Amino acid sequence: MDKIVVKGGSSLSGEVKASGAKNAALPILASSLLADGTSTYRNVPDLVDVATMLKVLNTMGCEAERLTGRQKNVCQVTIAGPLTPEAPYELVKTMRASVLVLGPLVARYGRARVSMPGGCAIGARPIDQHLKGLKALGAEITLTEGYVEARAKHLKGATINFDLITVTGTENVMMAAVLAKGRTVLENCAREPEVEELAKVLNKMGARIEGAGTSVITIDGVDSLHPVEHSILPDRIEAGTLLVAAAISGGDVLVKHAVPEHLEPVLQKLREAGCTLTTENGGIRCKAPKTIHPVNITTTEHPGFPTDMQAQLMVLMCVANGTSVISENIFENRFMHVAELHRMGADITIQGPTAVVKGVKKLSGAPVMATDLRASASLILAGLRAEGRTEVARVYHLDRGYERLERKLRSLGADIRRVKA
Ligand code: EPZ
């Protein structure tokens, strides 16, 4: 098992490219199930989670692969002939986003057997809203031996009001509705850029979707879809993480391909913290301030402040000249990084969904343990600032969602390397 060793104190500078977005690539790969033929996706990040989705598709009988060499960021999915519409527990337990095959399978094959995703480090994460939407479209849903079984001769359009805003719930039901008879109206939808990107791909396949990116999405069902070629949008969370790396290391970094509109709530908080953010050369430049100011953060759904950037901004606040209050409203257990930051000398008090962060003069390097994807990134950021050596263990969490982060940081001047534990 690998670990990452960081020696703090280098201020980062230069340019780095943001990779394709994990949270767009996963639903888009699942959407390939909706059409026969070969779909080609470019700018697909080389991540463990993407490899898992390709495995899920291959297990059903698709030919899903990542190309090699100069085309290593290209994935192709070929569907030729009948599939076994099933996503096994062994795969779903490693990546709950595998549940995104449920909607496309029941829409296209009239049935699906998908392992119920269990709990996860950051929260219970039920899928009741996914199932509510599929039931409203006419699917018969049963739960047997830990598997969701969904069956429907024909899905029929309906009006569905989500009880709460869910990203993959919106995506799953949208992918089912594109082949349903008649019109579907989804209300209280997630407005994340990744939802909009999925709708863009589905419309390229021949679907008729309007309103993606807003809270009301209208879908007029069609009889069939065709495969597409598409290049995945840049990862706003990876880009945000790299901007925080510039800020916490006292550096000056240009993150190429980062889309300012997708990152506005994060840029706003970095500005409040004293950073200079400019849009240039098809990217975003972050120049760190001499002193980091405390800012308060409340995570909400897009276009509010993303929960996937909470841990990274918390680390920055650990070295601010004052006290910040961070409220996590999306996941009930997303402060696992706090105990590890305490080991590095951070002063953080948790009161339920709120963390009070008192800035300290310095952090000290220490052996720490990653507990989930974004927590692992936050510990590496803390290591960039800390005095001495930080060893981050269990970086398999990091590899699920960051494409060779340590290489990107090293290219900006960080003293960081991956070692076999
Ligand atoms: C997506 O997860 C992302 N994952 C997450 O990114 C991200 O943190 C999350 O959206 C919020 O932005 C992917 O896109 C693959 P939700 P998702 O359904 O769709 C509750 C990362 O770090 N809920 O929007 O699973 C749920 O428990 C990951 O890249 C229900 O109660 O999140 C949570 O509290 C982590 N019932 C809230 O809603 C449901 O049926 C929002 O969850 C669905 C969700």
GROMACS .gro file of C-alpha atoms and ligand atoms in nm:
model
  465
    1MET     CA    1   0.000   0.000   0.000
    2ASP     CA    2   0.142   0.336  -0.103
    3LYS     CA    3   0.189   0.641   0.111
    4ILE     CA    4   0.279   0.996   0.018
    5VAL     CA    5   0.567   1.180   0.187
    6VAL     CA    6   0.565   1.559   0.182
    7LYS     CA    7   0.835   1.792   0.311
    8GLY     CA    8   0.676   2.130   0.376
    9GLY     CA    9   0.803   2.479   0.309
   10SER     CA   10   0.828   2.503  -0.071
   11SER     CA   11   0.617   2.776  -0.228
   12LEU     CA   12   0.456   2.644  -0.543
   13SER     CA   13   0.482   2.824  -0.876
   14GLY     CA   14   0.418   2.759  -1.244
   15GLU     CA   15   0.141   2.605  -1.452
   16VAL     CA   16  -0.052   2.283  -1.415
   17LYS     CA   17  -0.343   2.134  -1.610
   18ALA     CA   18  -0.672   2.029  -1.453
   19SER     CA   19  -0.776   1.677  -1.558
   20GLY     CA   20  -1.121   1.569  -1.676
   21ALA     CA   21  -1.395   1.560  -1.412
   22LYS     CA   22  -1.446   1.233  -1.219
   23ASN     CA   23  -1.804   1.325  -1.128
   24ALA     CA   24  -1.889   1.385  -1.494
   25ALA     CA   25  -1.699   1.086  -1.637
   26LEU     CA   26  -1.879   0.832  -1.414
   27PRO     CA   27  -2.242   0.913  -1.515
   28ILE     CA   28  -2.136   0.973  -1.877
   29LEU     CA   29  -1.973   0.629  -1.898
   30ALA     CA   30  -2.293   0.478  -1.750
   31SER     CA   31  -2.500   0.662  -2.014
   32SER     CA   32  -2.324   0.462  -2.288
   33LEU     CA   33  -2.560   0.176  -2.188
   34LEU     CA   34  -2.845   0.369  -2.352
   35ALA     CA   35  -2.730   0.306  -2.713
   36ASP     CA   36  -2.587   0.025  -2.926
   37GLY     CA   37  -2.253   0.087  -3.095
   38THR     CA   38  -1.929   0.251  -2.984
   39SER     CA   39  -1.917   0.566  -2.771
   40THR     CA   40  -1.582   0.748  -2.744
   41TYR     CA   41  -1.498   0.974  -2.450
   42ARG     CA   42  -1.192   1.198  -2.440
   43ASN     CA   43  -1.023   1.375  -2.146
   44VAL     CA   44  -1.131   1.089  -1.916
   45PRO     CA   45  -0.916   1.109  -1.598
   46ASP     CA   46  -0.706   0.800  -1.519
   47LEU     CA   47  -0.860   0.722  -1.181
   48VAL     CA   48  -0.943   0.409  -0.980
   49ASP     CA   49  -1.313   0.504  -0.985
   50VAL     CA   50  -1.315   0.527  -1.364
   51ALA     CA   51  -1.146   0.186  -1.384
   52THR     CA   52  -1.420   0.049  -1.157
   53MET     CA   53  -1.695   0.188  -1.382
   54LEU     CA   54  -1.526   0.027  -1.684
   55LYS     CA   55  -1.519  -0.302  -1.489
   56VAL     CA   56  -1.892  -0.269  -1.406
   57LEU     CA   57  -1.967  -0.218  -1.778
   58ASN     CA   58  -1.746  -0.510  -1.883
   59THR     CA   59  -1.908  -0.737  -1.623
   60MET     CA   60  -2.240  -0.682  -1.802
   61GLY     CA   61  -2.096  -0.775  -2.140
   62CYS     CA   62  -1.994  -0.434  -2.280
   63GLU     CA   63  -1.648  -0.384  -2.431
   64ALA     CA   64  -1.534  -0.093  -2.218
   65GLU     CA   65  -1.168   0.007  -2.229
   66ARG     CA   66  -0.918   0.286  -2.180
   67LEU     CA   67  -0.693   0.334  -2.479
   68THR     CA   68  -0.317   0.351  -2.434
   69GLY     CA   69  -0.017   0.564  -2.522
   70ARG     CA   70  -0.102   0.907  -2.656
   71GLN     CA   71  -0.470   0.815  -2.624
   72LYS     CA   72  -0.451   0.721  -2.256
   73ASN     CA   73  -0.721   0.971  -2.166
   74VAL     CA   74  -0.964   0.820  -2.414
   75CYS     CA   75  -1.219   0.556  -2.316
   76GLN     CA   76  -1.440   0.361  -2.555
   77VAL     CA   77  -1.751   0.162  -2.472
   78THR     CA   78  -1.896  -0.075  -2.732
   79ILE     CA   79  -2.238  -0.231  -2.687
   80ALA     CA   80  -2.310  -0.502  -2.941
   81GLY     CA   81  -2.580  -0.751  -2.848
   82PRO     CA   82  -2.756  -0.855  -2.526
   83LEU     CA   83  -2.617  -0.759  -2.182
   84THR     CA   84  -2.654  -0.908  -1.833
   85PRO     CA   85  -2.804  -0.600  -1.665
   86GLU     CA   86  -2.639  -0.655  -1.329
   87ALA     CA   87  -2.388  -0.460  -1.114
   88PRO     CA   88  -2.235  -0.697  -0.857
   89TYR     CA   89  -2.179  -0.625  -0.486
   90GLU     CA   90  -1.802  -0.679  -0.524
   91LEU     CA   91  -1.780  -0.371  -0.748
   92VAL     CA   92  -2.056  -0.153  -0.605
   93LYS     CA   93  -1.910  -0.185  -0.254
   94THR     CA   94  -1.586  -0.027  -0.384
   95MET     CA   95  -1.765   0.259  -0.560
   96ARG     CA   96  -2.121   0.360  -0.475
   97ALA     CA   97  -2.147   0.564  -0.799
   98SER     CA   98  -2.188   0.227  -0.975
   99VAL     CA   99  -2.555   0.274  -0.889
  100LEU     CA  100  -2.562   0.513  -1.190
  101VAL     CA  101  -2.615   0.215  -1.419
  102LEU     CA  102  -2.959   0.150  -1.265
  103GLY     CA  103  -3.154   0.416  -1.461
  104PRO     CA  104  -2.999   0.341  -1.804
  105LEU     CA  105  -3.041  -0.037  -1.760
  106VAL     CA  106  -3.409  -0.035  -1.659
  107ALA     CA  107  -3.484   0.220  -1.937
  108ARG     CA  108  -3.298   0.029  -2.208
  109TYR     CA  109  -3.337  -0.338  -2.102
  110GLY     CA  110  -3.654  -0.324  -1.892
  111ARG     CA  111  -3.473  -0.471  -1.596
  112ALA     CA  112  -3.172  -0.417  -1.372
  113ARG     CA  113  -3.018  -0.589  -1.071
  114VAL     CA  114  -2.782  -0.355  -0.889
  115SER     CA  115  -2.624  -0.408  -0.550
  116MET     CA  116  -2.754  -0.160  -0.295
  117PRO     CA  117  -2.461   0.068  -0.207
  118GLY     CA  118  -2.384   0.042   0.165
  119GLY     CA  119  -2.283   0.329   0.391
  120CYS     CA  120  -1.964   0.526   0.330
  121ALA     CA  121  -1.703   0.704   0.541
  122ILE     CA  122  -1.871   1.043   0.496
  123GLY     CA  123  -2.230   0.942   0.559
  124ALA     CA  124  -2.518   0.695   0.527
  125ARG     CA  125  -2.590   0.811   0.172
  126PRO     CA  126  -2.921   0.632   0.100
  127ILE     CA  127  -3.059   0.612  -0.259
  128ASP     CA  128  -3.429   0.646  -0.173
  129GLN     CA  129  -3.468   0.941  -0.410
  130HIS     CA  130  -3.321   0.742  -0.701
  131LEU     CA  131  -3.576   0.467  -0.635
  132LYS     CA  132  -3.860   0.714  -0.582
  133GLY     CA  133  -3.792   0.861  -0.926
  134LEU     CA  134  -3.773   0.523  -1.100
  135LYS     CA  135  -4.094   0.409  -0.932
  136ALA     CA  136  -4.269   0.727  -1.050
  137LEU     CA  137  -4.162   0.639  -1.406
  138GLY     CA  138  -4.335   0.305  -1.361
  139ALA     CA  139  -4.053   0.076  -1.257
  140GLU     CA  140  -4.132  -0.203  -1.012
  141ILE     CA  141  -3.862  -0.194  -0.744
  142THR     CA  142  -3.783  -0.477  -0.506
  143LEU     CA  143  -3.494  -0.527  -0.266
  144THR     CA  144  -3.362  -0.886  -0.249
  145GLU     CA  145  -3.043  -1.010  -0.079
  146GLY     CA  146  -2.895  -0.659  -0.081
  147TYR     CA  147  -2.978  -0.602  -0.446
  148VAL     CA  148  -3.217  -0.352  -0.598
  149GLU     CA  149  -3.422  -0.525  -0.866
  150ALA     CA  150  -3.597  -0.286  -1.105
  151ARG     CA  151  -3.837  -0.402  -1.377
  152ALA     CA  152  -4.051  -0.215  -1.629
  153LYS     CA  153  -4.194  -0.314  -1.970
  154HIS     CA  154  -4.208   0.052  -2.067
  155LEU     CA  155  -4.121   0.352  -1.851
  156LYS     CA  156  -4.377   0.629  -1.869
  157GLY     CA  157  -4.308   1.001  -1.826
  158ALA     CA  158  -4.409   1.160  -1.492
  159THR     CA  159  -4.360   1.467  -1.275
  160ILE     CA  160  -4.111   1.394  -0.998
  161ASN     CA  161  -4.029   1.631  -0.712
  162PHE     CA  162  -3.713   1.526  -0.532
  163ASP     CA  163  -3.753   1.557  -0.153
  164LEU     CA  164  -3.394   1.677  -0.135
  165ILE     CA  165  -3.134   1.781  -0.389
  166THR     CA  166  -2.931   1.482  -0.503
  167VAL     CA  167  -2.664   1.487  -0.776
  168THR     CA  168  -2.655   1.120  -0.879
  169GLY     CA  169  -3.027   1.089  -0.806
  170THR     CA  170  -3.101   1.360  -1.064
  171GLU     CA  171  -2.858   1.196  -1.309
  172ASN     CA  172  -2.997   0.841  -1.264
  173VAL     CA  173  -3.361   0.941  -1.311
  174MET     CA  174  -3.275   1.173  -1.602
  175MET     CA  175  -3.100   0.880  -1.778
  176ALA     CA  176  -3.410   0.663  -1.726
  177ALA     CA  177  -3.654   0.930  -1.847
  178VAL     CA  178  -3.484   0.989  -2.185
  179LEU     CA  179  -3.634   0.660  -2.318
  180ALA     CA  180  -3.966   0.683  -2.127
  181LYS     CA  181  -4.293   0.737  -2.315
  182GLY     CA  182  -4.400   1.101  -2.300
  183ARG     CA  183  -4.280   1.394  -2.093
  184THR     CA  184  -4.102   1.383  -1.758
  185VAL     CA  185  -4.059   1.690  -1.540
  186LEU     CA  186  -3.797   1.668  -1.264
  187GLU     CA  187  -3.828   1.928  -0.988
  188ASN     CA  188  -3.583   2.029  -0.710
  189CYS     CA  189  -3.299   1.895  -0.924
  190ALA     CA  190  -2.926   1.920  -0.860
  191ARG     CA  191  -2.771   2.206  -1.064
  192GLU     CA  192  -2.410   2.091  -1.058
  193PRO     CA  193  -2.205   2.145  -1.377
  194GLU     CA  194  -2.166   1.767  -1.400
  195VAL     CA  195  -2.546   1.725  -1.426
  196GLU     CA  196  -2.552   1.981  -1.707
  197GLU     CA  197  -2.262   1.802  -1.880
  198LEU     CA  198  -2.447   1.468  -1.867
  199ALA     CA  199  -2.758   1.628  -2.020
  200LYS     CA  200  -2.538   1.774  -2.295
  201VAL     CA  201  -2.405   1.425  -2.378
  202LEU     CA  202  -2.754   1.269  -2.368
  203ASN     CA  203  -2.883   1.538  -2.607
  204LYS     CA  204  -2.589   1.463  -2.837
  205MET     CA  205  -2.709   1.098  -2.829
  206GLY     CA  206  -3.050   1.216  -2.950
  207ALA     CA  207  -3.232   1.282  -2.623
  208ARG     CA  208  -3.460   1.582  -2.568
  209ILE     CA  209  -3.369   1.742  -2.238
  210GLU     CA  210  -3.419   2.105  -2.137
  211GLY     CA  211  -3.340   2.296  -1.821
  212ALA     CA  212  -3.034   2.101  -1.700
  213GLY     CA  213  -2.834   2.329  -1.469
  214THR     CA  214  -3.159   2.467  -1.325
  215SER     CA  215  -3.383   2.310  -1.058
  216VAL     CA  216  -3.646   2.202  -1.313
  217ILE     CA  217  -3.550   1.963  -1.595
  218THR     CA  218  -3.795   1.863  -1.870
  219ILE     CA  219  -3.737   1.545  -2.071
  220ASP     CA  220  -3.941   1.434  -2.372
  221GLY     CA  221  -3.883   1.065  -2.418
  222VAL     CA  222  -3.752   0.928  -2.750
  223ASP     CA  223  -3.758   0.573  -2.892
  224SER     CA  224  -3.383   0.527  -2.929
  225LEU     CA  225  -3.044   0.693  -2.887
  226HIS     CA  226  -2.715   0.666  -3.074
  227PRO     CA  227  -2.353   0.655  -2.952
  228VAL     CA  228  -2.142   0.973  -2.939
  229GLU     CA  229  -1.796   1.117  -2.914
  230HIS     CA  230  -1.748   1.363  -2.628
  231SER     CA  231  -1.467   1.533  -2.437
  232ILE     CA  232  -1.524   1.547  -2.059
  233LEU     CA  233  -1.523   1.893  -1.891
  234PRO     CA  234  -1.239   1.987  -1.649
  235ASP     CA  235  -1.258   1.877  -1.286
  236ARG     CA  236  -1.357   2.183  -1.077
  237ILE     CA  237  -1.276   2.006  -0.749
  238GLU     CA  238  -0.928   1.902  -0.860
  239ALA     CA  239  -0.874   2.256  -0.993
  240GLY     CA  240  -0.996   2.401  -0.661
  241THR     CA  241  -0.758   2.173  -0.471
  242LEU     CA  242  -0.462   2.295  -0.683
  243LEU     CA  243  -0.561   2.660  -0.623
  244VAL     CA  244  -0.562   2.596  -0.246
  245ALA     CA  245  -0.216   2.435  -0.284
  246ALA     CA  246  -0.093   2.766  -0.426
  247ALA     CA  247  -0.256   2.964  -0.143
  248ILE     CA  248  -0.132   2.747   0.145
  249SER     CA  249   0.225   2.727   0.014
  250GLY     CA  250   0.256   3.105  -0.035
  251GLY     CA  251   0.284   3.040  -0.408
  252ASP     CA  252   0.165   3.162  -0.746
  253VAL     CA  253   0.008   2.898  -0.974
  254LEU     CA  254  -0.192   2.896  -1.298
  255VAL     CA  255  -0.438   2.604  -1.321
  256LYS     CA  256  -0.506   2.556  -1.690
  257HIS     CA  257  -0.849   2.447  -1.821
  258ALA     CA  258  -1.012   2.538  -1.486
  259VAL     CA  259  -1.355   2.697  -1.557
  260PRO     CA  260  -1.416   3.008  -1.338
  261GLU     CA  261  -1.799   2.985  -1.358
  262HIS     CA  262  -1.786   2.632  -1.213
  263LEU     CA  263  -1.567   2.743  -0.922
  264GLU     CA  264  -1.716   3.082  -0.831
  265PRO     CA  265  -1.810   2.999  -0.468
  266VAL     CA  266  -1.456   2.865  -0.409
  267LEU     CA  267  -1.286   3.162  -0.579
  268GLN     CA  268  -1.495   3.398  -0.367
  269LYS     CA  269  -1.373   3.235  -0.044
  270LEU     CA  270  -1.011   3.238  -0.164
  271ARG     CA  271  -1.045   3.608  -0.242
  272GLU     CA  272  -1.191   3.671   0.107
  273ALA     CA  273  -0.889   3.484   0.244
  274GLY     CA  274  -0.668   3.741   0.070
  275CYS     CA  275  -0.565   3.552  -0.245
  276THR     CA  276  -0.541   3.724  -0.583
  277LEU     CA  277  -0.738   3.525  -0.838
  278THR     CA  278  -0.717   3.612  -1.209
  279THR     CA  279  -0.854   3.441  -1.518
  280GLU     CA  280  -0.588   3.411  -1.788
  281ASN     CA  281  -0.456   3.180  -2.060
  282GLY     CA  282  -0.758   2.952  -2.043
  283GLY     CA  283  -0.720   2.899  -1.672
  284ILE     CA  284  -0.725   3.051  -1.325
  285ARG     CA  285  -0.416   3.197  -1.151
  286CYS     CA  286  -0.395   3.205  -0.774
  287LYS     CA  287  -0.139   3.426  -0.602
  288ALA     CA  288  -0.113   3.371  -0.228
  289PRO     CA  289  -0.134   3.659   0.020
  290LYS     CA  290   0.134   3.730   0.285
  291THR     CA  291  -0.131   3.668   0.552
  292ILE     CA  292  -0.428   3.437   0.515
  293HIS     CA  293  -0.752   3.587   0.650
  294PRO     CA  294  -1.015   3.373   0.827
  295VAL     CA  295  -1.336   3.311   0.632
  296ASN     CA  296  -1.658   3.132   0.728
  297ILE     CA  297  -1.783   2.853   0.503
  298THR     CA  298  -2.120   2.679   0.474
  299THR     CA  299  -2.143   2.388   0.234
  300THR     CA  300  -2.458   2.371   0.022
  301GLU     CA  301  -2.566   2.240  -0.317
  302HIS     CA  302  -2.439   2.412  -0.635
  303PRO     CA  303  -2.412   2.702  -0.696
  304GLY     CA  304  -2.331   2.722  -0.324
  305PHE     CA  305  -1.997   2.621  -0.169
  306PRO     CA  306  -1.918   2.257  -0.261
  307THR     CA  307  -1.884   2.001   0.017
  308ASP     CA  308  -1.604   1.842  -0.191
  309MET     CA  309  -1.387   2.151  -0.117
  310GLN     CA  310  -1.467   2.174   0.255
  311ALA     CA  311  -1.163   1.978   0.383
  312GLN     CA  312  -0.921   2.163   0.156
  313LEU     CA  313  -1.044   2.509   0.267
  314MET     CA  314  -1.043   2.396   0.630
  315VAL     CA  315  -0.670   2.326   0.604
  316LEU     CA  316  -0.611   2.677   0.470
  317MET     CA  317  -0.807   2.817   0.764
  318CYS     CA  318  -0.584   2.621   1.001
  319VAL     CA  319  -0.308   2.876   0.927
  320ALA     CA  320  -0.524   3.190   0.896
  321ASN     CA  321  -0.474   3.487   1.127
  322GLY     CA  322  -0.797   3.437   1.317
  323THR     CA  323  -1.100   3.212   1.369
  324SER     CA  324  -1.323   3.059   1.099
  325VAL     CA  325  -1.650   2.869   1.130
  326ILE     CA  326  -1.710   2.586   0.882
  327SER     CA  327  -2.056   2.426   0.856
  328GLU     CA  328  -2.099   2.098   0.668
  329ASN     CA  329  -2.463   2.066   0.558
  330ILE     CA  330  -2.446   1.792   0.295
  331PHE     CA  331  -2.286   1.490   0.465
  332GLU     CA  332  -2.327   1.402   0.830
  333ASN     CA  333  -1.975   1.260   0.880
  334ARG     CA  334  -1.738   1.473   0.673
  335PHE     CA  335  -1.496   1.593   0.941
  336MET     CA  336  -1.283   1.277   0.957
  337HIS     CA  337  -0.975   1.480   0.854
  338VAL     CA  338  -0.999   1.692   1.173
  339ALA     CA  339  -0.847   1.431   1.405
  340GLU     CA  340  -0.552   1.391   1.169
  341LEU     CA  341  -0.506   1.770   1.144
  342HIS     CA  342  -0.500   1.782   1.525
  343ARG     CA  343  -0.198   1.552   1.503
  344MET     CA  344  -0.029   1.823   1.295
  345GLY     CA  345  -0.102   2.089   1.558
  346ALA     CA  346  -0.424   2.236   1.418
  347ASP     CA  347  -0.674   2.396   1.660
  348ILE     CA  348  -1.020   2.278   1.551
  349THR     CA  349  -1.329   2.223   1.769
  350ILE     CA  350  -1.622   2.028   1.630
  351GLN     CA  351  -1.977   2.104   1.747
  352GLY     CA  352  -2.213   1.881   1.550
  353PRO     CA  353  -2.213   1.991   1.182
  354THR     CA  354  -1.991   2.288   1.263
  355ALA     CA  355  -1.613   2.316   1.307
  356VAL     CA  356  -1.452   2.620   1.471
  357VAL     CA  357  -1.099   2.662   1.332
  358LYS     CA  358  -0.855   2.884   1.524
  359GLY     CA  359  -0.560   2.968   1.300
  360VAL     CA  360  -0.218   2.861   1.436
  361LYS     CA  361   0.128   3.003   1.363
  362LYS     CA  362   0.254   2.672   1.227
  363LEU     CA  363   0.164   2.312   1.151
  364SER     CA  364   0.410   2.031   1.219
  365GLY     CA  365   0.471   1.734   0.993
  366ALA     CA  366   0.347   1.396   1.125
  367PRO     CA  367   0.238   1.050   1.005
  368VAL     CA  368  -0.134   1.080   0.927
  369MET     CA  369  -0.405   0.858   0.779
  370ALA     CA  370  -0.643   0.937   0.491
  371THR     CA  371  -1.006   0.843   0.561
  372ASP     CA  372  -1.178   0.946   0.237
  373LEU     CA  373  -1.102   1.106  -0.098
  374ARG     CA  374  -1.113   1.478  -0.012
  375ALA     CA  375  -0.968   1.424   0.336
  376SER     CA  376  -0.661   1.266   0.174
  377ALA     CA  377  -0.611   1.574  -0.046
  378SER     CA  378  -0.646   1.803   0.258
  379LEU     CA  379  -0.373   1.616   0.448
  380ILE     CA  380  -0.134   1.656   0.154
  381LEU     CA  381  -0.213   2.032   0.147
  382ALA     CA  382  -0.139   2.048   0.522
  383GLY     CA  383   0.191   1.870   0.455
  384LEU     CA  384   0.289   2.139   0.201
  385ARG     CA  385   0.264   2.403   0.476
  386ALA     CA  386   0.384   2.203   0.776
  387GLU     CA  387   0.735   2.216   0.915
  388GLY     CA  388   0.915   1.891   0.855
  389ARG     CA  389   0.790   1.567   0.704
  390THR     CA  390   0.431   1.447   0.670
  391GLU     CA  391   0.353   1.088   0.574
  392VAL     CA  392   0.001   1.033   0.443
  393ALA     CA  393  -0.105   0.669   0.460
  394ARG     CA  394  -0.398   0.495   0.280
  395VAL     CA  395  -0.358   0.707  -0.032
  396TYR     CA  396  -0.575   0.457  -0.220
  397HIS     CA  397  -0.847   0.704  -0.123
  398LEU     CA  398  -0.665   0.977  -0.315
  399ASP     CA  399  -0.621   0.767  -0.629
  400ARG     CA  400  -0.995   0.725  -0.654
  401GLY     CA  401  -1.038   1.090  -0.751
  402TYR     CA  402  -0.704   1.260  -0.825
  403GLU     CA  403  -0.493   1.182  -1.134
  404ARG     CA  404  -0.130   1.164  -1.005
  405LEU     CA  405  -0.173   1.463  -0.772
  406GLU     CA  406   0.176   1.426  -0.626
  407ARG     CA  407   0.334   1.454  -0.975
  408LYS     CA  408   0.136   1.769  -1.048
  409LEU     CA  409   0.242   1.924  -0.715
  410ARG     CA  410   0.605   1.818  -0.772
  411SER     CA  411   0.596   1.988  -1.116
  412LEU     CA  412   0.509   2.309  -0.926
  413GLY     CA  413   0.807   2.272  -0.691
  414ALA     CA  414   0.666   2.069  -0.403
  415ASP     CA  415   0.896   1.825  -0.220
  416ILE     CA  416   0.657   1.529  -0.245
  417ARG     CA  417   0.685   1.166  -0.349
  418ARG     CA  418   0.494   0.840  -0.339
  419VAL     CA  419   0.657   0.550  -0.156
  420LYS     CA  420   0.560   0.189  -0.106
  421ALA     CA  421   0.456   0.150   0.261
  422EPZ     C1  422  -2.227   1.338  -0.559
  422EPZ     O1  423  -2.258   1.233  -0.467
  422EPZ     C2  424  -2.076   1.335  -0.578
  422EPZ     N1  425  -2.039   1.207  -0.633
  422EPZ     C3  426  -2.007   1.358  -0.444
  422EPZ     O2  427  -1.866   1.365  -0.465
  422EPZ     C4  428  -2.051   1.491  -0.387
  422EPZ     O3  429  -1.997   1.508  -0.259
  422EPZ     C5  430  -2.206   1.495  -0.376
  422EPZ     O4  431  -2.265   1.467  -0.504
  422EPZ     C6  432  -2.256   1.630  -0.331
  422EPZ     O5  433  -2.211   1.731  -0.414
  422EPZ     C7  434  -2.056   1.184  -0.766
  422EPZ     O6  435  -2.104   1.267  -0.842
  422EPZ     C8  436  -2.013   1.051  -0.818
  422EPZ     P1  437  -2.607   1.347  -0.323
  422EPZ     P2  438  -2.410   1.186  -0.445
  422EPZ     O7  439  -2.700   1.239  -0.366
  422EPZ     O8  440  -2.487   1.206  -0.569
  422EPZ     C9  441  -2.866   1.255   0.067
  422EPZ    C10  442  -1.639   1.325  -0.424
  422EPZ     O9  443  -1.567   1.359  -0.328
  422EPZ     N2  444  -2.944   1.163  -0.020
  422EPZ    O10  445  -2.618   1.478  -0.392
  422EPZ    O11  446  -2.405   1.053  -0.384
  422EPZ    C11  447  -2.720   1.212   0.086
  422EPZ    O12  448  -2.708   1.118   0.189
  422EPZ    C12  449  -1.781   1.272  -0.398
  422EPZ    O13  450  -1.606   1.333  -0.543
  422EPZ    C13  451  -3.053   1.098   0.033
  422EPZ    O14  452  -3.086   1.113   0.151
  422EPZ    O15  453  -2.457   1.293  -0.336
  422EPZ    C14  454  -2.651   1.344   0.115
  422EPZ    O16  455  -2.664   1.374   0.249
  422EPZ    C15  456  -1.809   1.249  -0.255
  422EPZ     N3  457  -3.125   1.016  -0.049
  422EPZ    C16  458  -2.729   1.442   0.029
  422EPZ    O17  459  -2.854   1.381   0.000
  422EPZ    C17  460  -3.091   0.997  -0.182
  422EPZ    O18  461  -3.158   0.920  -0.253
  422EPZ    C18  462  -2.662   1.480  -0.104
  422EPZ    O19  463  -2.619   1.362  -0.164
  422EPZ    C19  464  -2.980   1.064  -0.232
  422EPZ    C20  465  -2.908   1.148  -0.150
   0.00000   0.00000   0.00000
